[in-house]
CSV table of C-alpha atoms and ligand atoms in Angstrom, one decimal:
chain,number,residue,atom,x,y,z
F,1,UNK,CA,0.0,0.0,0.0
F,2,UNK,CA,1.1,3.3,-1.0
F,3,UNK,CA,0.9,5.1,2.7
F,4,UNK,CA,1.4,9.3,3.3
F,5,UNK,CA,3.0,9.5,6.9
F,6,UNK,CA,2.4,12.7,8.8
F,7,UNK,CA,4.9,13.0,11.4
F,8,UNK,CA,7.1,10.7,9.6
F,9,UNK,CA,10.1,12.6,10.3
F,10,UNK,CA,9.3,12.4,14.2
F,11,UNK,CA,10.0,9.7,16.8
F,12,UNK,CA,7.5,7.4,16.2
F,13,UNK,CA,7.0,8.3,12.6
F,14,UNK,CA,10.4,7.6,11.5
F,15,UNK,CA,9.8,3.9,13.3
F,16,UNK,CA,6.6,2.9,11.3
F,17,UNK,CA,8.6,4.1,8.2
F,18,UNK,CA,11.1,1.4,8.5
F,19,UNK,CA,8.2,-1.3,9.9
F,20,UNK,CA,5.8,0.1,6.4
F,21,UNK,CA,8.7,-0.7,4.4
F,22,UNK,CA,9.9,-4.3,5.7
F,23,UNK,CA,6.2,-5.4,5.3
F,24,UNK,CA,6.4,-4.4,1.4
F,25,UNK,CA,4.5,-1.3,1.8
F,26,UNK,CA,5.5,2.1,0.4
F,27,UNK,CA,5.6,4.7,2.8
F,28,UNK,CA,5.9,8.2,2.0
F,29,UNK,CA,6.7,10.8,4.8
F,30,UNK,CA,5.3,14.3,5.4
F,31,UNK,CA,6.7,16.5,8.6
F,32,UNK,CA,7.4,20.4,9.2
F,33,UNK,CA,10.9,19.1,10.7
F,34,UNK,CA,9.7,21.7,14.1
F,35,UNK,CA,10.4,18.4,16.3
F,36,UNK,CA,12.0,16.1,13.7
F,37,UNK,CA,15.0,15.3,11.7
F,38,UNK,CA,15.5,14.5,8.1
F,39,UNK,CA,17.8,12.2,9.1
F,40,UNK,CA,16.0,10.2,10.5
F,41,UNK,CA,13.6,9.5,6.8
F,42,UNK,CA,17.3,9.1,5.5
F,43,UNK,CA,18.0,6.7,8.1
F,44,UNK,CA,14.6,5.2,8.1
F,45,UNK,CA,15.2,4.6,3.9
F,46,UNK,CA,18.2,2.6,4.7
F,47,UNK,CA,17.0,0.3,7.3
F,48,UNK,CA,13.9,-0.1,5.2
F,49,UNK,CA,15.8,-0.9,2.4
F,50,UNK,CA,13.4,1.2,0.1
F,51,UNK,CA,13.7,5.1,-0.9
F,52,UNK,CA,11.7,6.9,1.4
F,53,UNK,CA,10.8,10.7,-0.1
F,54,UNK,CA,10.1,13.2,2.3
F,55,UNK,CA,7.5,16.3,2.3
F,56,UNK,CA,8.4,19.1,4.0
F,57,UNK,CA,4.9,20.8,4.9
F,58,UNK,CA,2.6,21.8,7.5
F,59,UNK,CA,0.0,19.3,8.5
F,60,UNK,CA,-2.6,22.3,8.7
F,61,UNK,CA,-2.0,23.0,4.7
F,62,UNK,CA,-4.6,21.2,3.4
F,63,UNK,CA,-3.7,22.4,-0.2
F,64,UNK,CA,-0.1,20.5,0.5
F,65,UNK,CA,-1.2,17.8,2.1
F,66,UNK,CA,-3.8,17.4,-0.8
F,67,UNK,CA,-1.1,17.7,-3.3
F,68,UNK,CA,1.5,15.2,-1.5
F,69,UNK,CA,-1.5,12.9,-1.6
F,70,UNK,CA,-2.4,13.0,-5.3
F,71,UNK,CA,1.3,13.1,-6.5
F,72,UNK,CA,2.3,9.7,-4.4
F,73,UNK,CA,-0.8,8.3,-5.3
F,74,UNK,CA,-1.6,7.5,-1.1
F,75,UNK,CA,-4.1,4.8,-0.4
F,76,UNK,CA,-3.7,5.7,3.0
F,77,UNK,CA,-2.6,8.2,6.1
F,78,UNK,CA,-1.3,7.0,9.2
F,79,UNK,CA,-1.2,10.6,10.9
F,80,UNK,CA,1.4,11.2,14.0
F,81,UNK,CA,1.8,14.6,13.4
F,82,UNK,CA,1.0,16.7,16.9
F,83,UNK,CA,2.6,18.9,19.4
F,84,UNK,CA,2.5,16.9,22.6
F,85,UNK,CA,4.2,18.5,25.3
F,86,UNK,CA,1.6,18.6,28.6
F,87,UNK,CA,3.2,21.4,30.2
F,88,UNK,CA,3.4,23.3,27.1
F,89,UNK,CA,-0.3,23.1,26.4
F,90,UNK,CA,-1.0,24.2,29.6
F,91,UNK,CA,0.5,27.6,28.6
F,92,UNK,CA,0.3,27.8,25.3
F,93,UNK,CA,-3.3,25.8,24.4
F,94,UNK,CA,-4.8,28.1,21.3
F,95,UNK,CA,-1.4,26.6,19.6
F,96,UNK,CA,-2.1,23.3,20.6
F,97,UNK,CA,-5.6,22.9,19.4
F,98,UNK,CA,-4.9,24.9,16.3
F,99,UNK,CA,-1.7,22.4,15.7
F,100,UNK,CA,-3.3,19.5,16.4
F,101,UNK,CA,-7.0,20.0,15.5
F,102,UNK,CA,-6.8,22.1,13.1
F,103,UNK,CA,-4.2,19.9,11.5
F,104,UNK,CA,-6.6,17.0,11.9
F,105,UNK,CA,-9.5,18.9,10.4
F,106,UNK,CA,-7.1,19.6,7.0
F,107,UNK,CA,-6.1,15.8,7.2
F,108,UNK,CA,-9.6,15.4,6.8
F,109,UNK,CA,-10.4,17.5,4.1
F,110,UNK,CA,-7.7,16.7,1.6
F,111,UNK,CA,-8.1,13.1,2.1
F,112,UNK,CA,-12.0,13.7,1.6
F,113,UNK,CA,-10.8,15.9,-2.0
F,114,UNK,CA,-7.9,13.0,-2.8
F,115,UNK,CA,-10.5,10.5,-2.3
F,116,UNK,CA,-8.2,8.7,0.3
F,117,UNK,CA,-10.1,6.7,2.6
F,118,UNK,CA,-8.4,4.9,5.4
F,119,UNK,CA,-7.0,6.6,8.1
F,120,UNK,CA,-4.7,5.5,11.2
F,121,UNK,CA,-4.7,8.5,14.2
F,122,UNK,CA,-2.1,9.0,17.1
F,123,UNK,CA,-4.2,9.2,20.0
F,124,UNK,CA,-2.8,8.7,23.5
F,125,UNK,CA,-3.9,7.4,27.0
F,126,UNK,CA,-4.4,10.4,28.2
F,127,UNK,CA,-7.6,10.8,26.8
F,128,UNK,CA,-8.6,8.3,29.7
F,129,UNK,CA,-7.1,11.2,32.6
F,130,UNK,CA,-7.9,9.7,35.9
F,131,UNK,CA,-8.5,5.8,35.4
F,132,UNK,CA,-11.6,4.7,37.6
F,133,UNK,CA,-9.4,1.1,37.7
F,134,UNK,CA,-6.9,-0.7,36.1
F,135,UNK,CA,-5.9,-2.3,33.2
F,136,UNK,CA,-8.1,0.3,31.1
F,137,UNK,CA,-10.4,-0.6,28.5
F,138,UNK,CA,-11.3,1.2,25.7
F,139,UNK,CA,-15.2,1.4,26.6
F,140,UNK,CA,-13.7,3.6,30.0
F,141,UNK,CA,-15.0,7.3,30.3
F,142,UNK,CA,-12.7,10.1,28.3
F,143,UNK,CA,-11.8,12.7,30.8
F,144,UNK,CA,-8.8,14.3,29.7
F,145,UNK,CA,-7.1,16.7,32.2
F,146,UNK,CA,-4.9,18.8,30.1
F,147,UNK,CA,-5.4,21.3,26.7
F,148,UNK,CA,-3.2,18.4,25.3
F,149,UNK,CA,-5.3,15.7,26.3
F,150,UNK,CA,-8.5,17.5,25.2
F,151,UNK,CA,-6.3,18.5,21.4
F,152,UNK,CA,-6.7,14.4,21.3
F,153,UNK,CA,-10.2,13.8,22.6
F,154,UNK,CA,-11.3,16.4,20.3
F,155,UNK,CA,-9.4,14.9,17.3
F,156,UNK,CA,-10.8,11.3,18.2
F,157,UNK,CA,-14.7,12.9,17.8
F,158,UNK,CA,-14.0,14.6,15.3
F,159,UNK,CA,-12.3,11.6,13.1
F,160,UNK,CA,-15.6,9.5,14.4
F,161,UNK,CA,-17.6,12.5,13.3
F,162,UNK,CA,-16.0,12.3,10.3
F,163,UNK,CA,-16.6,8.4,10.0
F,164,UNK,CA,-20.6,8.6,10.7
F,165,UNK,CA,-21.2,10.9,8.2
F,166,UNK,CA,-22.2,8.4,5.6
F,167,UNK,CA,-19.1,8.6,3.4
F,168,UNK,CA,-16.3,5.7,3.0
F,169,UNK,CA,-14.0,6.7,5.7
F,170,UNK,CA,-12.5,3.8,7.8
F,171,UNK,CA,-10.3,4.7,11.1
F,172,UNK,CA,-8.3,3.3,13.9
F,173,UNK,CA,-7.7,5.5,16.7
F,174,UNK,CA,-4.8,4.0,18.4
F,175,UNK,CA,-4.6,5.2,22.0
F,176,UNK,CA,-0.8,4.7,23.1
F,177,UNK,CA,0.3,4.0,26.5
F,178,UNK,CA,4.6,5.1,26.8
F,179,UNK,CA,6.0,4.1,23.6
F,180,UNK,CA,10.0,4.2,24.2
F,181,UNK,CA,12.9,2.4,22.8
F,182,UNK,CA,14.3,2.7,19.4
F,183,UNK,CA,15.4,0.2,16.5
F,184,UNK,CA,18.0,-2.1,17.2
F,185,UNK,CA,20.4,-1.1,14.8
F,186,UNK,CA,21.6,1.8,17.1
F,187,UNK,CA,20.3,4.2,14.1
F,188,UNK,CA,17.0,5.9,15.1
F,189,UNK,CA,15.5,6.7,18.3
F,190,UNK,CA,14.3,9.1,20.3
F,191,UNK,CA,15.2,13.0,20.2
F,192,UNK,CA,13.6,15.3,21.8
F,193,UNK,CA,14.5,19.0,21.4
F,194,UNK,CA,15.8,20.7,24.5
F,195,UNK,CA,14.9,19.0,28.1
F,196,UNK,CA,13.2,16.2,27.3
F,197,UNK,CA,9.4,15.9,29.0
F,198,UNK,CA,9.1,12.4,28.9
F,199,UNK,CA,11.1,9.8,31.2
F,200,UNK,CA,12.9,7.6,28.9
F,201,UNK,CA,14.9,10.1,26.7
F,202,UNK,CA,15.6,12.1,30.0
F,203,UNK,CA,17.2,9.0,32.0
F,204,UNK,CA,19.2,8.2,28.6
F,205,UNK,CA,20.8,11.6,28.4
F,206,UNK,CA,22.1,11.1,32.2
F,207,UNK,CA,23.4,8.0,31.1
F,208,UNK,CA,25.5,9.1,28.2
F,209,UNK,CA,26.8,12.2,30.7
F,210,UNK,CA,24.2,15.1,29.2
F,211,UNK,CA,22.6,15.8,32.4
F,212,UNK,CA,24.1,15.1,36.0
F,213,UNK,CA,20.7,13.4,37.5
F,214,UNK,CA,17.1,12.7,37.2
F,215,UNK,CA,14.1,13.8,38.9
F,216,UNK,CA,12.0,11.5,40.1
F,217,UNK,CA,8.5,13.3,40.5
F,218,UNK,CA,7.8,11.9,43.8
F,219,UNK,CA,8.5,8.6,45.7
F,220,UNK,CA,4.8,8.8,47.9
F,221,UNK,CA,2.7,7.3,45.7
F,222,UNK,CA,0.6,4.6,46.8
F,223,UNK,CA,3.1,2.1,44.6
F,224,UNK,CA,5.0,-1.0,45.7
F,225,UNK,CA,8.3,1.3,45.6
F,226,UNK,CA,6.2,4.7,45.9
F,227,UNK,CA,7.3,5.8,42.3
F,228,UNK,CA,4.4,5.8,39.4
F,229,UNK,CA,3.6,2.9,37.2
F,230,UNK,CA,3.5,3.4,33.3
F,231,UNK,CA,3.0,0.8,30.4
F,232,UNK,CA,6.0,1.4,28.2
F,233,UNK,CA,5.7,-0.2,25.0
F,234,UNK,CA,8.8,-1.0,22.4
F,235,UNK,CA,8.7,1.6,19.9
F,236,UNK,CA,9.1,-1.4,17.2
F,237,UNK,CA,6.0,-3.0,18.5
F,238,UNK,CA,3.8,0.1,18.1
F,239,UNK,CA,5.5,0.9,14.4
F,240,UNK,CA,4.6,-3.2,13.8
F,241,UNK,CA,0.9,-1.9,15.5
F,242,UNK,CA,0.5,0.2,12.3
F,243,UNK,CA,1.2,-2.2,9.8
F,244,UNK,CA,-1.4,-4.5,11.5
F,245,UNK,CA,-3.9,-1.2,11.2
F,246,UNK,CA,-3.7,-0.7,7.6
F,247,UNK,CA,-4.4,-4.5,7.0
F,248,UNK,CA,-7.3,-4.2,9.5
F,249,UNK,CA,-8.8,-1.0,7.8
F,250,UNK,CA,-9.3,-2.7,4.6
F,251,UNK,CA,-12.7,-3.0,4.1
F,252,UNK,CA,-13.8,-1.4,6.6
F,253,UNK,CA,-15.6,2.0,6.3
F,254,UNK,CA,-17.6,4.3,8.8
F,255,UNK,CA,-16.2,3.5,11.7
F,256,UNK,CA,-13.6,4.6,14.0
F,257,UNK,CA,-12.9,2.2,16.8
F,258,UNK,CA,-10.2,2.6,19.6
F,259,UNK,CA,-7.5,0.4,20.5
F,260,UNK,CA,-5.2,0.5,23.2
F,261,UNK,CA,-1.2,0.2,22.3
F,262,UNK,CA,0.5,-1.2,25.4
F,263,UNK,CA,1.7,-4.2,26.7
F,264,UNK,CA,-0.8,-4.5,29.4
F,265,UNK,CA,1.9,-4.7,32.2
F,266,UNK,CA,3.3,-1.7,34.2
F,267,UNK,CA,6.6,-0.5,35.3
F,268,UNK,CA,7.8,1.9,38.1
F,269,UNK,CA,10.2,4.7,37.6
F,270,UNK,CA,13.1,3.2,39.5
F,271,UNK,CA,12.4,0.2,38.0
F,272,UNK,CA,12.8,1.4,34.3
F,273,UNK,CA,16.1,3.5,36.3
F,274,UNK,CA,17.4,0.2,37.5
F,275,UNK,CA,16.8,-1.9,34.0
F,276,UNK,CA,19.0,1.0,32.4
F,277,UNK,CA,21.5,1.2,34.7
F,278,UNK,CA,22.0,-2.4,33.6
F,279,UNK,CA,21.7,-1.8,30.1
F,280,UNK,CA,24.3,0.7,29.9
F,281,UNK,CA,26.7,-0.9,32.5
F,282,UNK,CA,26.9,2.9,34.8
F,283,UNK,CA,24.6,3.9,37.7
F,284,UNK,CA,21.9,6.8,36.8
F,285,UNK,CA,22.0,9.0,40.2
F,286,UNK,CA,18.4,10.3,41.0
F,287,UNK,CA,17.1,13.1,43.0
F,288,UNK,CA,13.3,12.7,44.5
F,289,UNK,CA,11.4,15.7,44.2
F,290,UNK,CA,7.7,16.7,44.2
F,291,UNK,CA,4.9,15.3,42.4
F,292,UNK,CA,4.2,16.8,38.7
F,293,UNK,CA,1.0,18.0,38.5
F,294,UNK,CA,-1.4,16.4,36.3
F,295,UNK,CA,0.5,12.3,36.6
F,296,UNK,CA,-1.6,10.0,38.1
F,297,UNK,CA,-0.2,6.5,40.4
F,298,UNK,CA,-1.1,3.7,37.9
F,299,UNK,CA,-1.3,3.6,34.2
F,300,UNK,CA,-1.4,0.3,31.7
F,301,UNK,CA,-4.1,-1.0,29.2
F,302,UNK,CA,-5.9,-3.6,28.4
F,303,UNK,CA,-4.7,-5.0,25.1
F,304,UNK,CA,-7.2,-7.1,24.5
F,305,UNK,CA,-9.4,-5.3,21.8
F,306,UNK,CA,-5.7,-4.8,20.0
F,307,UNK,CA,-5.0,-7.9,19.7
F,308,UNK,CA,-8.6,-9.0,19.0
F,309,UNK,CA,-9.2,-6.6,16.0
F,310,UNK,CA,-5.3,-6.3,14.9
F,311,UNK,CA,-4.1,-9.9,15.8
F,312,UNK,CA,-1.3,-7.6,17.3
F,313,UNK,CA,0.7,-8.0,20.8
F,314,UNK,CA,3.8,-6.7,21.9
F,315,UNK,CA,6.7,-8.5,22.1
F,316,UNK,CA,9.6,-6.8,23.4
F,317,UNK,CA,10.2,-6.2,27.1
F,318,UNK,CA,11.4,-3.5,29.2
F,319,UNK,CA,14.7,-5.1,28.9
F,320,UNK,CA,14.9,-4.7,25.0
F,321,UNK,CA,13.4,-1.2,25.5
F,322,UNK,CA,16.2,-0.4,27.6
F,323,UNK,CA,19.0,-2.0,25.9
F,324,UNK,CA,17.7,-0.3,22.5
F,325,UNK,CA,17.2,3.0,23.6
F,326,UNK,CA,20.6,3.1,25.0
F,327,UNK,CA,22.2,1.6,21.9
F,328,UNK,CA,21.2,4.5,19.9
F,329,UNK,CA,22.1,7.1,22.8
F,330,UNK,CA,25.3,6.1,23.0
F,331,UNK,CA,25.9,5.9,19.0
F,332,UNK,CA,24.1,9.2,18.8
F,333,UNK,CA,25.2,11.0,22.0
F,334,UNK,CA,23.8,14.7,20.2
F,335,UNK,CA,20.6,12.9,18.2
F,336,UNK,CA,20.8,13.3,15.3
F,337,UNK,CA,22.7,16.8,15.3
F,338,UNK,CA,26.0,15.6,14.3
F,339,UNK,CA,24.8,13.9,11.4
G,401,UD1,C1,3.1,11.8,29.3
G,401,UD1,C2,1.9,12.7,29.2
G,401,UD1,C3,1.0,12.0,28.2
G,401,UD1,C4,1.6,11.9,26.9
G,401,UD1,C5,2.9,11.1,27.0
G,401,UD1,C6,3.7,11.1,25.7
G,401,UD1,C7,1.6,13.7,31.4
G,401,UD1,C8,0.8,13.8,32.7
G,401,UD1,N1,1.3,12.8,30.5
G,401,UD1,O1,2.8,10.5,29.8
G,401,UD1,O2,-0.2,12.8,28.1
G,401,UD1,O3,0.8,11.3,26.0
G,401,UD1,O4,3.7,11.7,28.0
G,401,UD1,O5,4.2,12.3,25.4
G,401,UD1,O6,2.5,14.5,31.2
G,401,UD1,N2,9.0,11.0,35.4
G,401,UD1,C9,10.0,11.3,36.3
G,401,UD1,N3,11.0,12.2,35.9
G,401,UD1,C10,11.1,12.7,34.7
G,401,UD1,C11,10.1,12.4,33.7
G,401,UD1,C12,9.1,11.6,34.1
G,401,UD1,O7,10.0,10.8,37.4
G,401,UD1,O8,12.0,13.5,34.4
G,401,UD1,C13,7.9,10.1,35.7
G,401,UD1,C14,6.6,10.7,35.6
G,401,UD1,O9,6.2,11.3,36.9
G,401,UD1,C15,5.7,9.5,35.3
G,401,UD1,C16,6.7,8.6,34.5
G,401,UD1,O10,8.0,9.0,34.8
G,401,UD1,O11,5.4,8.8,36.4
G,401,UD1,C17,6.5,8.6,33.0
G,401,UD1,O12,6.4,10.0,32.6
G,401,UD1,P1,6.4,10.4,31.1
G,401,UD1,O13,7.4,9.7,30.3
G,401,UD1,O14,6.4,11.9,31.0
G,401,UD1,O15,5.0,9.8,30.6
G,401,UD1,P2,3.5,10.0,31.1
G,401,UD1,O16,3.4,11.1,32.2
G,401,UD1,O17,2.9,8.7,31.4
């Protein structure tokens, strides 16, 4: 299938290019390059073993995206192209929606003028906000808690909008749980620009030396080790995710159903600390301070529906998300900056 990925130059993006093209497919990617890297298509295109072209535009252009669309002939979108920093939106949330939704809404429309028809969405868990339990299902109350959480509740009605409207649209909103990791050539992985949000890229930059210590934000939650739980997921088995979607959206039209992208188990801070330390063979000092606002104590899915409607699990571990991430780190101690 002949597949336009927005976001393609990004973390996860650059991942599903490579997993597209192993499975035959021909991706094509799209990305403004604010919080990507060229290289990494480059790099994608050689691990892929196919050319990869890339697009640079703005997902809200719906004239370019249009365009990109007709000339690559696209049979489909997989669409990871979002801003998607919580304490960002927080400040800064007319950018966020515009970014996000408005970018969705011109995904939309130039698939609806290229006559494109199926369509895979990065949503996120946090559309769930406070879980009443755990594991999560997808049938849980939506109750995001930040602008970017509602940017993605917001996308996920409107794509379902989109769906019931009586045309031949076919989604999959795929909700992901803490996708980390990177491919295990050492070549492409995570790079955030500036101080990384997330907890993964953070602890990897004190491994290699960029930073002298972590923050741990708080060690009183009602946890076996008082740190939070998260559901980190190999980035290779939510790229491998997307291939399954595409093949599940064949078909299909009107719909939009969610699935959950985890591994259904859950992981502690100082236990993804103490599986890193081991990867990369050097201790990762911490420092314990408040709670951030907005995390909550628990956090992993129910993967059942995923691998129901995708015949999809994950099937790397925390050790090979460890192991992987660091690989690339340490072959890549700037990212992708020095080339
Ligand atoms: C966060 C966002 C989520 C978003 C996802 C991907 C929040 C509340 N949630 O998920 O909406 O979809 O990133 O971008 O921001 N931690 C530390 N020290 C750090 C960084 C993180 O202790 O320097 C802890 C956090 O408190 C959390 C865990 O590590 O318990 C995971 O954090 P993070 O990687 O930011 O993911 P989420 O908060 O689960």
């Amino acid at each position: 299938m002949r597949v336009l990925v927005l976001g393609g130059a990004g973390f996860l993006g650059s991942h599903t290019l490579v997993a597209l093209a192993e499975a035959g497919h021909a991706p094509v990617a799209l990305d403004n390059l604010v919080n990507a890297s060229a290289r990494a298509v480059e790099r994608a295109a050689g691990l892929g073993g196919r050319a990869i072209p890339l697009v640079v535009a703005d997902v809200r252009d719906a004239a370019a995206l249009e365009r990109a669309l007709r000339e690559h002939r696209a049979e489909a979108v997989i669409h990871f192209a979002a801003l998607k920093a919580v304490a960002r939106s927080v400040r800064e949330p007319l950018e966020y929606f515009d970014n996000n939704v408005g970018g969705t809404v011109a995904v939309l429309r130039a698939m609806q003028q290229a006559g494109v028809e199926r369509l895979v969405f990065s949503s996120s868990a946090t559309v769930y906000g406070v879980p009443a339990r755990v594991p999560i299902a997808e049938d849980a109350p939506r109750g995001a808690v930040n602008p970017y959480g509602h940017t993605k509740h917001a996308c996920e009605l409107l794509i379902e909008d989109a769906c019931a409207a009586g045309g031949r649209l076919a989604a999959l909103l795929l909700r992901y749980f803490n996708p980390v990791g990177a491919h295990p050539s050492g070549r492409l992985g995570e790079d955030p620009r500036g101080t990384p949000d997330n907890l993964m890229p953070f602890v990897s930059q004190v491994a290699v030396g960029r930073r002298p210590w972590l923050p741990v934000f708080g060690a009183d939650w009602p946890t076996p080790d008082g740190t939070c739980v998260r559901d980190y997921l190999h980035v290779m088995d939510l790229a491998e995710a997307h291939v399954a979607a595409l093949g599940a959206l064949e078909g299909g039209g009107g719909r939009a159903p969610a699935l959950n992208l985890g591994t259904g188990r859950g992981h502690s801070v100082r236990e993804v600390v103490a599986e890193f330390e081991r990867a990369a063979g050097r201790p990762i000092p911490t420092r314990v301070e408040g709670r951030r606002a907005g995390d909550v104590a628990v956090l992993y899915a129910d993967c059942g529906r995923a691998a129901q409607v995708l015949g999809w699990r994950a099937r790397r571990d925390l050790r090979a998300m460890c192991a992987d991430a660091w690989r690339f780190q340490r072959e890549n101690p700037s990212g992708y900056a020095a080339g």
